[in-house]
CSV table of C-alpha atoms and ligand atoms in Angstrom, one decimal:
chain,number,residue,atom,x,y,z
A,1256,UNK,CA,109.6,98.2,110.0
A,1257,UNK,CA,111.7,99.5,108.0
A,1258,UNK,CA,112.5,97.0,105.3
A,1259,UNK,CA,111.3,93.2,105.2
A,1260,UNK,CA,111.6,90.1,103.8
A,1261,UNK,CA,109.2,87.6,103.1
A,1262,UNK,CA,109.7,84.1,101.8
A,1263,UNK,CA,107.4,81.9,99.5
A,1264,UNK,CA,106.6,84.3,97.8
A,1265,UNK,CA,105.8,82.4,94.9
A,1266,UNK,CA,103.1,80.0,96.8
A,1267,UNK,CA,99.8,80.5,96.6
A,1268,UNK,CA,99.7,83.0,99.8
A,1269,UNK,CA,103.0,84.4,98.9
A,1270,UNK,CA,101.2,85.7,95.4
A,1271,UNK,CA,98.3,86.7,97.3
A,1272,UNK,CA,100.5,89.1,100.2
A,1273,UNK,CA,102.0,90.6,97.2
A,1274,UNK,CA,99.4,91.9,96.1
A,1275,UNK,CA,97.7,92.6,99.8
A,1276,UNK,CA,101.0,94.1,101.3
A,1277,UNK,CA,102.1,96.2,98.6
A,1278,UNK,CA,103.0,100.1,100.1
A,1279,UNK,CA,102.6,98.5,103.4
A,1280,UNK,CA,105.9,98.9,104.6
A,1281,UNK,CA,109.0,101.0,102.8
A,1282,UNK,CA,111.0,98.0,101.7
A,1283,UNK,CA,109.5,94.7,101.0
A,1284,UNK,CA,112.2,91.7,99.7
A,1285,UNK,CA,110.8,88.9,98.3
A,1286,UNK,CA,112.1,85.5,97.8
A,1287,UNK,CA,111.7,82.3,96.9
A,1288,UNK,CA,113.4,79.1,95.5
A,1289,UNK,CA,112.2,80.2,91.8
A,1290,UNK,CA,110.8,83.8,90.5
A,1291,UNK,CA,106.8,84.4,90.2
A,1292,UNK,CA,105.7,83.8,87.2
A,1293,UNK,CA,104.2,87.6,87.9
A,1294,UNK,CA,106.4,89.5,89.2
A,1295,UNK,CA,105.9,92.9,88.8
A,1296,UNK,CA,108.4,95.5,87.3
A,1297,UNK,CA,108.9,97.4,90.9
A,1298,UNK,CA,108.9,94.5,93.3
A,1299,UNK,CA,112.5,93.4,95.0
A,1300,UNK,CA,112.8,89.8,94.2
A,1301,UNK,CA,115.7,87.7,95.4
A,1302,UNK,CA,116.3,84.1,94.4
A,1303,UNK,CA,117.1,81.3,97.5
A,1304,UNK,CA,117.1,78.0,98.5
A,1305,UNK,CA,116.3,77.5,102.3
A,1306,UNK,CA,118.1,74.8,102.9
A,1307,UNK,CA,121.2,76.8,101.5
A,1308,UNK,CA,122.5,78.9,104.2
A,1309,UNK,CA,124.6,81.4,103.1
A,1310,UNK,CA,122.1,82.1,100.1
A,1311,UNK,CA,119.5,82.3,103.5
A,1312,UNK,CA,121.6,85.1,105.0
A,1313,UNK,CA,122.3,86.6,102.1
A,1314,UNK,CA,118.3,87.8,101.6
A,1315,UNK,CA,118.2,88.6,105.4
A,1316,UNK,CA,120.9,90.8,105.2
A,1317,UNK,CA,119.6,94.8,106.3
A,1318,UNK,CA,116.0,93.5,107.0
A,1319,UNK,CA,114.3,94.2,109.9
A,1320,UNK,CA,111.9,91.8,110.0
A,1321,UNK,CA,110.9,88.1,108.2
A,1322,UNK,CA,108.2,86.4,107.4
A,1323,UNK,CA,109.0,83.4,106.9
A,1324,UNK,CA,105.8,81.0,104.6
A,1325,UNK,CA,108.8,80.0,102.6
A,1326,UNK,CA,109.1,75.8,102.2
A,1327,UNK,CA,107.2,72.8,101.3
A,1328,UNK,CA,103.1,73.3,102.0
A,1329,UNK,CA,101.5,70.1,102.2
A,1330,UNK,CA,102.8,66.4,103.4
A,1331,UNK,CA,105.4,65.0,101.7
A,1332,UNK,CA,108.0,62.7,101.6
A,1333,UNK,CA,110.6,62.9,104.5
A,1334,UNK,CA,113.6,64.5,102.5
A,1335,UNK,CA,111.4,67.1,100.7
A,1336,UNK,CA,109.9,68.3,104.3
A,1337,UNK,CA,113.7,67.4,105.7
A,1338,UNK,CA,114.9,70.2,103.3
A,1339,UNK,CA,112.5,72.5,102.7
A,1340,UNK,CA,110.9,73.0,106.3
A,1341,UNK,CA,112.8,71.4,109.0
A,1342,UNK,CA,116.5,73.1,107.5
A,1343,UNK,CA,115.1,75.7,105.7
A,1344,UNK,CA,113.4,76.9,109.0
A,1345,UNK,CA,116.2,76.8,111.0
A,1346,UNK,CA,118.5,78.7,108.8
A,1347,UNK,CA,116.0,81.2,108.0
A,1348,UNK,CA,115.8,81.7,112.4
A,1349,UNK,CA,119.6,81.1,112.6
A,1350,UNK,CA,120.3,84.0,109.6
A,1351,UNK,CA,117.8,86.3,111.1
A,1352,UNK,CA,119.8,86.0,114.2
A,1353,UNK,CA,123.2,86.2,112.5
A,1354,UNK,CA,122.2,89.1,110.6
A,1355,UNK,CA,120.2,91.3,113.5
A,1356,UNK,CA,116.6,91.0,112.9
A,1357,UNK,CA,114.3,91.9,114.9
A,1358,UNK,CA,110.9,90.0,114.4
A,1359,UNK,CA,110.5,86.8,112.5
A,1360,UNK,CA,106.6,86.0,111.7
A,1361,UNK,CA,106.4,82.1,111.0
A,1362,UNK,CA,103.6,80.6,108.7
A,1363,UNK,CA,102.8,77.7,110.9
A,1364,UNK,CA,100.2,75.3,110.2
A,1365,UNK,CA,96.7,73.8,112.0
A,1366,UNK,CA,98.4,70.6,110.9
A,1367,UNK,CA,101.1,70.7,114.1
A,1368,UNK,CA,97.6,70.5,115.9
A,1369,UNK,CA,95.7,68.0,113.4
A,1370,UNK,CA,94.9,65.1,115.4
A,1371,UNK,CA,92.5,67.2,117.9
A,1372,UNK,CA,89.3,66.3,117.7
A,1373,UNK,CA,86.9,68.5,116.2
A,1374,UNK,CA,84.6,67.8,119.2
A,1375,UNK,CA,87.7,69.8,121.4
A,1376,UNK,CA,88.3,73.5,121.4
A,1377,UNK,CA,91.8,74.2,121.7
A,1378,UNK,CA,93.8,76.9,122.4
A,1379,UNK,CA,97.5,77.9,122.6
A,1380,UNK,CA,99.1,76.2,125.2
A,1381,UNK,CA,98.7,72.4,124.8
A,1382,UNK,CA,100.8,69.7,123.6
A,1383,UNK,CA,101.3,69.4,119.9
A,1384,UNK,CA,99.6,66.8,118.0
A,1385,UNK,CA,101.2,66.8,114.5
A,1386,UNK,CA,99.1,64.7,111.5
A,1387,UNK,CA,101.8,64.6,109.0
A,1388,UNK,CA,105.4,64.8,108.7
A,1389,UNK,CA,104.5,68.4,107.1
A,1390,UNK,CA,102.9,69.0,110.9
A,1391,UNK,CA,105.6,67.8,112.4
A,1392,UNK,CA,108.0,70.4,110.6
A,1393,UNK,CA,105.5,72.8,111.8
A,1394,UNK,CA,105.6,72.1,115.4
A,1395,UNK,CA,109.3,72.2,115.1
A,1396,UNK,CA,109.4,75.6,113.3
A,1397,UNK,CA,107.4,76.8,116.7
A,1398,UNK,CA,109.7,75.2,118.5
A,1399,UNK,CA,112.8,76.8,116.8
A,1400,UNK,CA,110.9,80.1,116.8
A,1401,UNK,CA,110.7,80.0,121.1
A,1402,UNK,CA,114.3,79.1,121.5
A,1403,UNK,CA,115.5,81.8,119.2
A,1404,UNK,CA,113.1,83.8,121.0
A,1405,UNK,CA,113.9,83.0,124.5
A,1406,UNK,CA,118.0,82.5,123.9
A,1407,UNK,CA,118.5,85.6,121.9
A,1408,UNK,CA,115.6,87.3,122.2
A,1409,UNK,CA,114.0,87.5,118.3
A,1410,UNK,CA,110.8,88.7,118.6
A,1411,UNK,CA,108.2,86.0,117.1
A,1412,UNK,CA,104.7,85.2,116.2
A,1413,UNK,CA,103.8,81.7,115.0
A,1414,UNK,CA,100.4,82.1,112.9
A,1415,UNK,CA,98.7,78.2,112.9
A,1416,UNK,CA,97.2,78.9,109.7
A,1417,UNK,CA,93.8,77.1,108.7
A,1418,UNK,CA,93.1,77.7,105.1
A,1419,UNK,CA,93.6,80.5,102.7
A,1420,UNK,CA,91.8,81.5,100.3
A,1421,UNK,CA,88.1,83.7,98.9
A,1422,UNK,CA,86.0,81.3,100.4
A,1423,UNK,CA,86.0,78.4,102.7
A,1424,UNK,CA,86.2,74.9,100.5
A,1425,UNK,CA,84.1,72.4,102.7
A,1426,UNK,CA,83.0,71.6,105.8
A,1427,UNK,CA,86.6,71.8,107.5
A,1428,UNK,CA,87.1,74.9,105.9
A,1429,UNK,CA,84.5,76.6,107.4
A,1430,UNK,CA,85.9,76.1,110.8
A,1431,UNK,CA,89.7,77.2,110.0
A,1432,UNK,CA,89.0,79.6,107.1
A,1433,UNK,CA,91.2,82.5,106.8
A,1434,UNK,CA,90.7,85.6,104.5
A,1435,UNK,CA,94.0,86.5,102.9
A,1436,UNK,CA,93.0,90.5,104.6
A,1437,UNK,CA,92.9,88.8,107.9
A,1438,UNK,CA,96.0,87.3,107.6
A,1439,UNK,CA,97.6,90.5,106.7
A,1440,UNK,CA,96.1,91.7,110.0
A,1441,UNK,CA,97.7,88.9,112.0
A,1442,UNK,CA,101.1,89.6,110.0
A,1443,UNK,CA,101.0,93.0,111.1
A,1444,UNK,CA,101.1,92.5,114.7
A,1445,UNK,CA,103.7,90.1,114.4
A,1446,UNK,CA,105.5,92.8,112.6
A,1447,UNK,CA,105.0,96.0,114.9
A,1448,UNK,CA,102.9,95.4,118.4
A,1449,UNK,CA,105.2,96.3,120.5
A,1450,UNK,CA,104.8,93.7,123.3
A,1451,UNK,CA,105.7,90.5,121.4
A,1452,UNK,CA,108.1,88.0,122.4
A,1453,UNK,CA,107.1,84.3,121.4
A,1454,UNK,CA,103.4,83.9,120.8
A,1455,UNK,CA,101.3,81.4,119.0
A,1456,UNK,CA,98.1,82.6,117.1
A,1457,UNK,CA,95.7,81.1,115.5
A,1458,UNK,CA,95.3,82.3,111.6
A,1459,UNK,CA,91.4,82.1,111.3
A,1460,UNK,CA,88.7,84.2,110.6
A,1461,UNK,CA,85.6,85.0,112.5
A,1462,UNK,CA,83.9,81.8,111.7
A,1463,UNK,CA,81.0,80.5,113.4
A,1464,UNK,CA,81.9,76.5,113.6
A,1465,UNK,CA,85.1,77.7,114.7
A,1466,UNK,CA,87.3,74.3,117.0
A,1467,UNK,CA,90.1,77.3,118.5
A,1468,UNK,CA,89.9,79.9,121.1
A,1469,UNK,CA,92.0,82.3,119.5
A,1470,UNK,CA,91.6,85.0,122.1
A,1471,UNK,CA,95.1,85.4,122.5
A,1472,UNK,CA,95.8,86.9,119.0
A,1473,UNK,CA,92.6,89.1,119.9
A,1474,UNK,CA,94.1,90.2,123.0
A,1475,UNK,CA,96.7,91.9,120.7
A,1476,UNK,CA,93.9,93.9,119.1
A,1477,UNK,CA,93.3,90.9,116.3
A,1478,UNK,CA,89.5,92.2,114.2
A,1479,UNK,CA,89.2,89.3,111.8
A,1480,UNK,CA,86.7,90.8,109.1
A,1481,UNK,CA,85.7,87.3,107.6
A,1482,UNK,CA,82.9,85.2,108.2
A,1483,UNK,CA,83.1,81.1,107.0
A,1484,UNK,CA,79.4,81.5,107.6
A,1485,UNK,CA,78.7,83.9,105.0
A,1486,UNK,CA,79.7,80.7,102.7
A,1487,UNK,CA,77.9,77.8,104.4
A,1488,UNK,CA,75.6,77.0,101.7
A,1489,UNK,CA,78.5,76.9,99.2
A,1490,UNK,CA,81.1,75.0,101.4
A,1491,UNK,CA,78.6,72.8,102.5
A,1492,UNK,CA,77.3,71.9,98.7
A,1493,UNK,CA,81.6,70.9,98.0
A,1494,UNK,CA,81.3,68.7,101.1
A,1495,UNK,CA,78.0,66.9,99.9
A,1496,UNK,CA,80.3,66.0,96.6
A,1497,UNK,CA,83.3,64.5,98.7
A,1498,UNK,CA,83.5,60.8,99.5
A,1499,UNK,CA,83.3,60.3,103.5
A,1500,UNK,CA,86.4,60.1,105.0
A,1501,UNK,CA,86.0,58.2,108.4
A,1502,UNK,CA,89.2,59.3,110.5
A,1503,UNK,CA,89.8,62.9,108.2
A,1504,UNK,CA,86.1,64.2,109.6
A,1505,UNK,CA,86.8,62.9,113.2
A,1506,UNK,CA,90.0,65.2,113.7
A,1507,UNK,CA,91.1,68.9,112.7
A,1508,UNK,CA,93.8,68.1,110.5
A,1509,UNK,CA,91.2,66.4,108.1
A,1510,UNK,CA,92.6,64.1,104.8
A,1511,UNK,CA,96.2,64.8,106.5
A,1512,UNK,CA,95.5,62.6,109.4
A,1513,UNK,CA,93.8,60.0,107.1
A,1514,UNK,CA,96.8,59.7,104.9
A,1515,UNK,CA,98.5,56.8,105.4
A,1516,UNK,CA,96.4,56.0,108.8
A,1517,UNK,CA,97.0,52.6,109.2
A,1518,UNK,CA,96.1,52.2,113.3
A,1519,UNK,CA,94.4,48.9,114.2
A,1520,UNK,CA,94.0,49.4,118.2
B,1388,15L,C1,98.0,74.0,104.8
B,1388,15L,O1,98.7,73.9,106.0
B,1388,15L,C2,98.9,74.1,103.7
B,1388,15L,O2,99.3,74.6,104.1
B,1388,15L,C3,97.5,74.1,103.0
B,1388,15L,O3,97.7,73.6,101.5
B,1388,15L,C4,95.6,73.5,103.3
B,1388,15L,O4,96.3,72.0,102.4
B,1388,15L,C5,95.7,73.9,104.4
B,1388,15L,O5,96.4,73.4,105.8
B,1388,15L,C6,94.3,73.0,105.0
B,1388,15L,O6,94.3,72.3,105.9
B,1388,15L,O7,93.0,73.5,104.3
């Protein structure tokens, strides 16, 4: 991998990665719909709206690998999800294919699987159970990735990311926390491991409360260094201040599940 494109450069995760990935590859092009406030003079940045295929074709030109973090990162109105995460994601894969890009690492989300109960440990071979329009868009992105891998030979890795941050923020995040450095490890496996065809990994650190069987990532050499348990007392103290959420507390997707929930059966 000589040249990498990373979309979503101005977002929370992108901002962390711009620091953590510095120097990892000979050349990294960063992109987003707006310029990051803290862009450094030595960072290559190209603005692009992912819903515009011609603009996406420009940012993928000449790269060997794409890390696709861009799009809308929480639940939103259908039109927003459609443009940013459905059309935008399709455009990234299609442009990558047309440009002869070898690999794509797609930032999927735990919300593609959010309606699995917290009592169930899930792996990567189960039906998707999205908890939101946002989660539907992530399941869509995984399907697009599988298609471009199987039909056109792109090497695709989907990371079902939990919650990236310095520490787990509450009880749910004790199960799904992802230390930023562990995310970099997963991205590097997607960009570099020679046996990648189409893979799904959970984006979680070594969390004692995990709901996810991440043996597929470990099979590719993933060795997470973060342990959510080191922050248990702080996370539980933060949880104690939150109002009860009977639906959200039952399912893995938490508040994304209870939002707009109106099942009466
Ligand atoms: C996500 O997928 C979101 O991008 C992030 O903002 C968090 O809400 C995270 O999931 C989470 O589940 O905590």
